[in-house]
């Protein structure tokens, strides 16, 4: 339902992180990496295997709706974990080279705010939402600034698992 859009945003994050920047601040960003791991675990738990129906909306940097789809999707065992891992790894790449701050909603929450500075470039990742047994309402904003910055991307997903198997 929303994998391609998230994969593009994650790739943009990695591209920004790989540009030349200040020396590694891995030790200083240990808390941010911990928050990312907690978030990825919650994301995997939110999208359990089964048949999901709902809507995915993508927005451009001005907030204009650029894509909306209501295509149902089958999430097979391990797929939500794969997507969470891709996002986790992309954001960890930024935490490895940037000076980051983060705030987590804790275990079981889709809330995560991460802001990183890498020289004269900045990236922010804001995940908001909630989930319960088979229902997910989630939004994510990727904002970039500075030289060679990718375009800001936002997405909102409202989905409901209608069957536990595909």
PDB file of C-alpha atoms in Angstrom:
ATOM      1  CA  UNK A   1       0.000   0.000   0.000  1.00  0.00           C
ATOM      2  CA  UNK A   2       2.744   2.494   0.909  1.00  0.00           C
ATOM      3  CA  UNK A   3       6.094   0.694   0.548  1.00  0.00           C
ATOM      4  CA  UNK A   4       7.329   2.523  -2.585  1.00  0.00           C
ATOM      5  CA  UNK A   5       6.739   5.989  -1.098  1.00  0.00           C
ATOM      6  CA  UNK A   6       8.535   5.150   2.172  1.00  0.00           C
ATOM      7  CA  UNK A   7      11.393   3.512   0.287  1.00  0.00           C
ATOM      8  CA  UNK A   8      11.895   6.701  -1.750  1.00  0.00           C
ATOM      9  CA  UNK A   9      11.937   8.854   1.372  1.00  0.00           C
ATOM     10  CA  UNK A  10      14.385   6.496   3.068  1.00  0.00           C
ATOM     11  CA  UNK A  11      16.644   6.593   0.003  1.00  0.00           C
ATOM     12  CA  UNK A  12      16.587  10.402   0.105  1.00  0.00           C
ATOM     13  CA  UNK A  13      17.636  10.295   3.764  1.00  0.00           C
ATOM     14  CA  UNK A  14      20.553   7.983   2.969  1.00  0.00           C
ATOM     15  CA  UNK A  15      21.616  10.159   0.025  1.00  0.00           C
ATOM     16  CA  UNK A  16      21.678  13.228   2.252  1.00  0.00           C
ATOM     17  CA  UNK A  17      23.594  11.363   4.954  1.00  0.00           C
ATOM     18  CA  UNK A  18      26.243  10.170   2.517  1.00  0.00           C
ATOM     19  CA  UNK A  19      27.148  13.675   1.408  1.00  0.00           C
ATOM     20  CA  UNK A  20      30.388  14.897   3.008  1.00  0.00           C
ATOM     21  CA  UNK A  21      29.772  16.089   6.558  1.00  0.00           C
ATOM     22  CA  UNK A  22      31.335  16.585   9.959  1.00  0.00           C
ATOM     23  CA  UNK A  23      33.071  13.789  11.854  1.00  0.00           C
ATOM     24  CA  UNK A  24      30.996  10.969  13.306  1.00  0.00           C
ATOM     25  CA  UNK A  25      29.064  11.644  16.485  1.00  0.00           C
ATOM     26  CA  UNK A  26      28.047   8.046  17.139  1.00  0.00           C
ATOM     27  CA  UNK A  27      28.470   8.167  20.891  1.00  0.00           C
ATOM     28  CA  UNK A  28      26.512  11.395  21.208  1.00  0.00           C
ATOM     29  CA  UNK A  29      23.675   9.928  19.145  1.00  0.00           C
ATOM     30  CA  UNK A  30      23.275   6.672  21.098  1.00  0.00           C
ATOM     31  CA  UNK A  31      19.926   7.827  22.488  1.00  0.00           C
ATOM     32  CA  UNK A  32      18.653   8.635  18.991  1.00  0.00           C
ATOM     33  CA  UNK A  33      19.630   5.178  17.739  1.00  0.00           C
ATOM     34  CA  UNK A  34      17.855   3.637  20.736  1.00  0.00           C
ATOM     35  CA  UNK A  35      14.707   5.666  19.948  1.00  0.00           C
ATOM     36  CA  UNK A  36      14.884   4.494  16.320  1.00  0.00           C
ATOM     37  CA  UNK A  37      15.028   0.852  17.407  1.00  0.00           C
ATOM     38  CA  UNK A  38      12.020   1.267  19.703  1.00  0.00           C
ATOM     39  CA  UNK A  39      10.097   2.982  16.885  1.00  0.00           C
ATOM     40  CA  UNK A  40      10.977   0.275  14.329  1.00  0.00           C
ATOM     41  CA  UNK A  41       9.806  -2.442  16.737  1.00  0.00           C
ATOM     42  CA  UNK A  42       6.501  -0.609  17.243  1.00  0.00           C
ATOM     43  CA  UNK A  43       6.078  -0.100  13.483  1.00  0.00           C
ATOM     44  CA  UNK A  44       6.570  -3.835  12.894  1.00  0.00           C
ATOM     45  CA  UNK A  45       4.013  -4.628  15.594  1.00  0.00           C
ATOM     46  CA  UNK A  46       1.481  -2.181  14.118  1.00  0.00           C
ATOM     47  CA  UNK A  47       1.342  -3.771  10.674  1.00  0.00           C
ATOM     48  CA  UNK A  48       0.707  -7.414  11.461  1.00  0.00           C
ATOM     49  CA  UNK A  49       0.395  -9.997   8.686  1.00  0.00           C
ATOM     50  CA  UNK A  50      -2.913 -10.124   6.887  1.00  0.00           C
ATOM     51  CA  UNK A  51      -5.111  -8.308   4.387  1.00  0.00           C
ATOM     52  CA  UNK A  52      -5.076  -4.527   4.899  1.00  0.00           C
ATOM     53  CA  UNK A  53      -7.464  -1.992   3.430  1.00  0.00           C
ATOM     54  CA  UNK A  54      -7.303   1.744   3.759  1.00  0.00           C
ATOM     55  CA  UNK A  55      -5.859   4.856   2.209  1.00  0.00           C
ATOM     56  CA  UNK A  56      -2.373   6.190   1.660  1.00  0.00           C
ATOM     57  CA  UNK A  57      -1.954   9.859   0.846  1.00  0.00           C
ATOM     58  CA  UNK A  58       1.305  11.535  -0.197  1.00  0.00           C
ATOM     59  CA  UNK A  59       1.883  15.284  -0.022  1.00  0.00           C
ATOM     60  CA  UNK A  60       4.444  17.599  -1.576  1.00  0.00           C
ATOM     61  CA  UNK A  61       6.445  20.241   0.281  1.00  0.00           C
ATOM     62  CA  UNK A  62       3.558  22.741   0.127  1.00  0.00           C
ATOM     63  CA  UNK A  63       1.122  20.231   1.636  1.00  0.00           C
ATOM     64  CA  UNK A  64      -0.645  19.606  -1.672  1.00  0.00           C
ATOM     65  CA  UNK A  65      -1.973  16.079  -2.140  1.00  0.00           C
ATOM     66  CA  UNK A  66       0.094  14.463  -4.917  1.00  0.00           C
ATOM     67  CA  UNK A  67      -0.969  10.832  -4.616  1.00  0.00           C
ATOM     68  CA  UNK A  68      -3.802   8.952  -3.003  1.00  0.00           C
ATOM     69  CA  UNK A  69      -4.455   5.274  -3.211  1.00  0.00           C
ATOM     70  CA  UNK A  70      -6.998   2.974  -1.651  1.00  0.00           C
ATOM     71  CA  UNK A  71      -5.511  -0.231  -3.020  1.00  0.00           C
ATOM     72  CA  UNK A  72      -5.747  -3.049  -0.504  1.00  0.00           C
ATOM     73  CA  UNK A  73      -2.540  -4.883   0.330  1.00  0.00           C
ATOM     74  CA  UNK A  74      -1.479  -8.204   1.695  1.00  0.00           C
ATOM     75  CA  UNK A  75       1.247  -7.957   4.310  1.00  0.00           C
ATOM     76  CA  UNK A  76       2.981 -11.282   4.604  1.00  0.00           C
ATOM     77  CA  UNK A  77       4.921 -12.432   7.644  1.00  0.00           C
ATOM     78  CA  UNK A  78       8.155 -10.423   7.896  1.00  0.00           C
ATOM     79  CA  UNK A  79       7.161  -7.692   5.418  1.00  0.00           C
ATOM     80  CA  UNK A  80       6.345  -4.996   7.973  1.00  0.00           C
ATOM     81  CA  UNK A  81       9.587  -5.832   9.742  1.00  0.00           C
ATOM     82  CA  UNK A  82      11.495  -5.433   6.463  1.00  0.00           C
ATOM     83  CA  UNK A  83      10.030  -1.980   5.846  1.00  0.00           C
ATOM     84  CA  UNK A  84      10.672  -0.909   9.440  1.00  0.00           C
ATOM     85  CA  UNK A  85      14.241  -2.170   9.144  1.00  0.00           C
ATOM     86  CA  UNK A  86      14.809  -0.179   5.935  1.00  0.00           C
ATOM     87  CA  UNK A  87      13.545   3.014   7.571  1.00  0.00           C
ATOM     88  CA  UNK A  88      15.491   2.285  10.772  1.00  0.00           C
ATOM     89  CA  UNK A  89      18.710   1.709   8.814  1.00  0.00           C
ATOM     90  CA  UNK A  90      18.250   4.856   6.712  1.00  0.00           C
ATOM     91  CA  UNK A  91      17.693   7.050   9.760  1.00  0.00           C
ATOM     92  CA  UNK A  92      20.561   5.341  11.623  1.00  0.00           C
ATOM     93  CA  UNK A  93      22.844   6.306   8.718  1.00  0.00           C
ATOM     94  CA  UNK A  94      22.006   9.907   9.424  1.00  0.00           C
ATOM     95  CA  UNK A  95      22.504   9.447  13.171  1.00  0.00           C
ATOM     96  CA  UNK A  96      25.962   8.038  12.411  1.00  0.00           C
ATOM     97  CA  UNK A  97      27.137  11.248  10.726  1.00  0.00           C
ATOM     98  CA  UNK A  98      24.887  13.959  12.137  1.00  0.00           C
ATOM     99  CA  UNK A  99      24.393  15.777  15.368  1.00  0.00           C
ATOM    100  CA  UNK A 100      20.943  14.495  16.332  1.00  0.00           C
ATOM    101  CA  UNK A 101      18.272  14.992  18.924  1.00  0.00           C
ATOM    102  CA  UNK A 102      15.232  12.787  19.266  1.00  0.00           C
ATOM    103  CA  UNK A 103      12.092  12.271  21.275  1.00  0.00           C
ATOM    104  CA  UNK A 104      10.321   8.931  21.397  1.00  0.00           C
ATOM    105  CA  UNK A 105       6.795   7.969  22.351  1.00  0.00           C
ATOM    106  CA  UNK A 106       8.252   4.782  23.822  1.00  0.00           C
ATOM    107  CA  UNK A 107       7.494   1.132  23.258  1.00  0.00           C
ATOM    108  CA  UNK A 108       4.207   0.523  21.473  1.00  0.00           C
ATOM    109  CA  UNK A 109       4.103   4.037  19.998  1.00  0.00           C
ATOM    110  CA  UNK A 110       4.468   5.294  16.431  1.00  0.00           C
ATOM    111  CA  UNK A 111       5.577   8.663  17.826  1.00  0.00           C
ATOM    112  CA  UNK A 112       9.147   9.640  16.988  1.00  0.00           C
ATOM    113  CA  UNK A 113      10.727  13.006  16.359  1.00  0.00           C
ATOM    114  CA  UNK A 114      14.311  13.078  15.109  1.00  0.00           C
ATOM    115  CA  UNK A 115      16.262  16.162  14.043  1.00  0.00           C
ATOM    116  CA  UNK A 116      19.823  16.033  12.749  1.00  0.00           C
ATOM    117  CA  UNK A 117      22.315  18.595  11.565  1.00  0.00           C
ATOM    118  CA  UNK A 118      25.212  17.671   9.326  1.00  0.00           C
ATOM    119  CA  UNK A 119      27.235  20.807   8.697  1.00  0.00           C
ATOM    120  CA  UNK A 120      24.931  23.150   6.805  1.00  0.00           C
ATOM    121  CA  UNK A 121      22.354  20.424   6.084  1.00  0.00           C
ATOM    122  CA  UNK A 122      19.424  19.410   8.256  1.00  0.00           C
ATOM    123  CA  UNK A 123      16.939  16.575   8.202  1.00  0.00           C
ATOM    124  CA  UNK A 124      13.917  15.989  10.387  1.00  0.00           C
ATOM    125  CA  UNK A 125      11.776  12.891  10.646  1.00  0.00           C
ATOM    126  CA  UNK A 126       8.444  13.183  12.402  1.00  0.00           C
ATOM    127  CA  UNK A 127       6.322  10.081  12.840  1.00  0.00           C
ATOM    128  CA  UNK A 128       2.932  10.387  14.516  1.00  0.00           C
ATOM    129  CA  UNK A 129       0.160   7.924  14.964  1.00  0.00           C
ATOM    130  CA  UNK A 130      -1.405   5.155  16.878  1.00  0.00           C
ATOM    131  CA  UNK A 131      -2.340   1.573  16.375  1.00  0.00           C
ATOM    132  CA  UNK A 132      -4.403  -1.088  18.044  1.00  0.00           C
ATOM    133  CA  UNK A 133      -5.372  -4.598  17.060  1.00  0.00           C
ATOM    134  CA  UNK A 134      -5.601  -4.355  13.272  1.00  0.00           C
ATOM    135  CA  UNK A 135      -6.064  -0.580  12.960  1.00  0.00           C
ATOM    136  CA  UNK A 136      -3.336   1.937  12.103  1.00  0.00           C
ATOM    137  CA  UNK A 137      -3.463   5.712  11.704  1.00  0.00           C
ATOM    138  CA  UNK A 138       0.020   6.997  10.936  1.00  0.00           C
ATOM    139  CA  UNK A 139       1.663  10.004   9.361  1.00  0.00           C
ATOM    140  CA  UNK A 140       5.290  10.724   8.598  1.00  0.00           C
ATOM    141  CA  UNK A 141       7.088  13.869   7.483  1.00  0.00           C
ATOM    142  CA  UNK A 142      10.607  13.999   6.077  1.00  0.00           C
ATOM    143  CA  UNK A 143      11.980  17.546   5.883  1.00  0.00           C
ATOM    144  CA  UNK A 144      15.334  18.447   4.432  1.00  0.00           C
ATOM    145  CA  UNK A 145      17.221  21.725   4.138  1.00  0.00           C
ATOM    146  CA  UNK A 146      20.635  22.864   3.038  1.00  0.00           C
ATOM    147  CA  UNK A 147      22.693  22.267  -0.097  1.00  0.00           C
ATOM    148  CA  UNK A 148      21.588  19.383  -2.332  1.00  0.00           C
ATOM    149  CA  UNK A 149      18.636  18.684  -0.048  1.00  0.00           C
ATOM    150  CA  UNK A 150      15.934  16.353  -1.410  1.00  0.00           C
ATOM    151  CA  UNK A 151      12.393  17.654  -1.529  1.00  0.00           C
ATOM    152  CA  UNK A 152      10.256  17.448   1.619  1.00  0.00           C
ATOM    153  CA  UNK A 153       7.943  14.440   1.644  1.00  0.00           C
ATOM    154  CA  UNK A 154       4.907  13.660   3.779  1.00  0.00           C
ATOM    155  CA  UNK A 155       2.556  10.725   3.930  1.00  0.00           C
ATOM    156  CA  UNK A 156      -0.533   9.683   5.847  1.00  0.00           C
ATOM    157  CA  UNK A 157      -1.817   6.124   6.150  1.00  0.00           C
ATOM    158  CA  UNK A 158      -5.152   5.021   7.576  1.00  0.00           C
ATOM    159  CA  UNK A 159      -5.509   1.272   7.368  1.00  0.00           C
ATOM    160  CA  UNK A 160      -7.449  -1.591   8.839  1.00  0.00           C
ATOM    161  CA  UNK A 161      -6.653  -5.293   8.754  1.00  0.00           C
ATOM    162  CA  UNK A 162      -9.759  -7.039   7.461  1.00  0.00           C
ATOM    163  CA  UNK A 163      -8.391 -10.593   7.453  1.00  0.00           C
ATOM    164  CA  UNK A 164      -5.502 -12.279   9.212  1.00  0.00           C
ATOM    165  CA  UNK A 165      -4.496 -14.180   6.078  1.00  0.00           C
ATOM    166  CA  UNK A 166      -4.045 -13.241   2.432  1.00  0.00           C
TER     167      UNK A 166
END
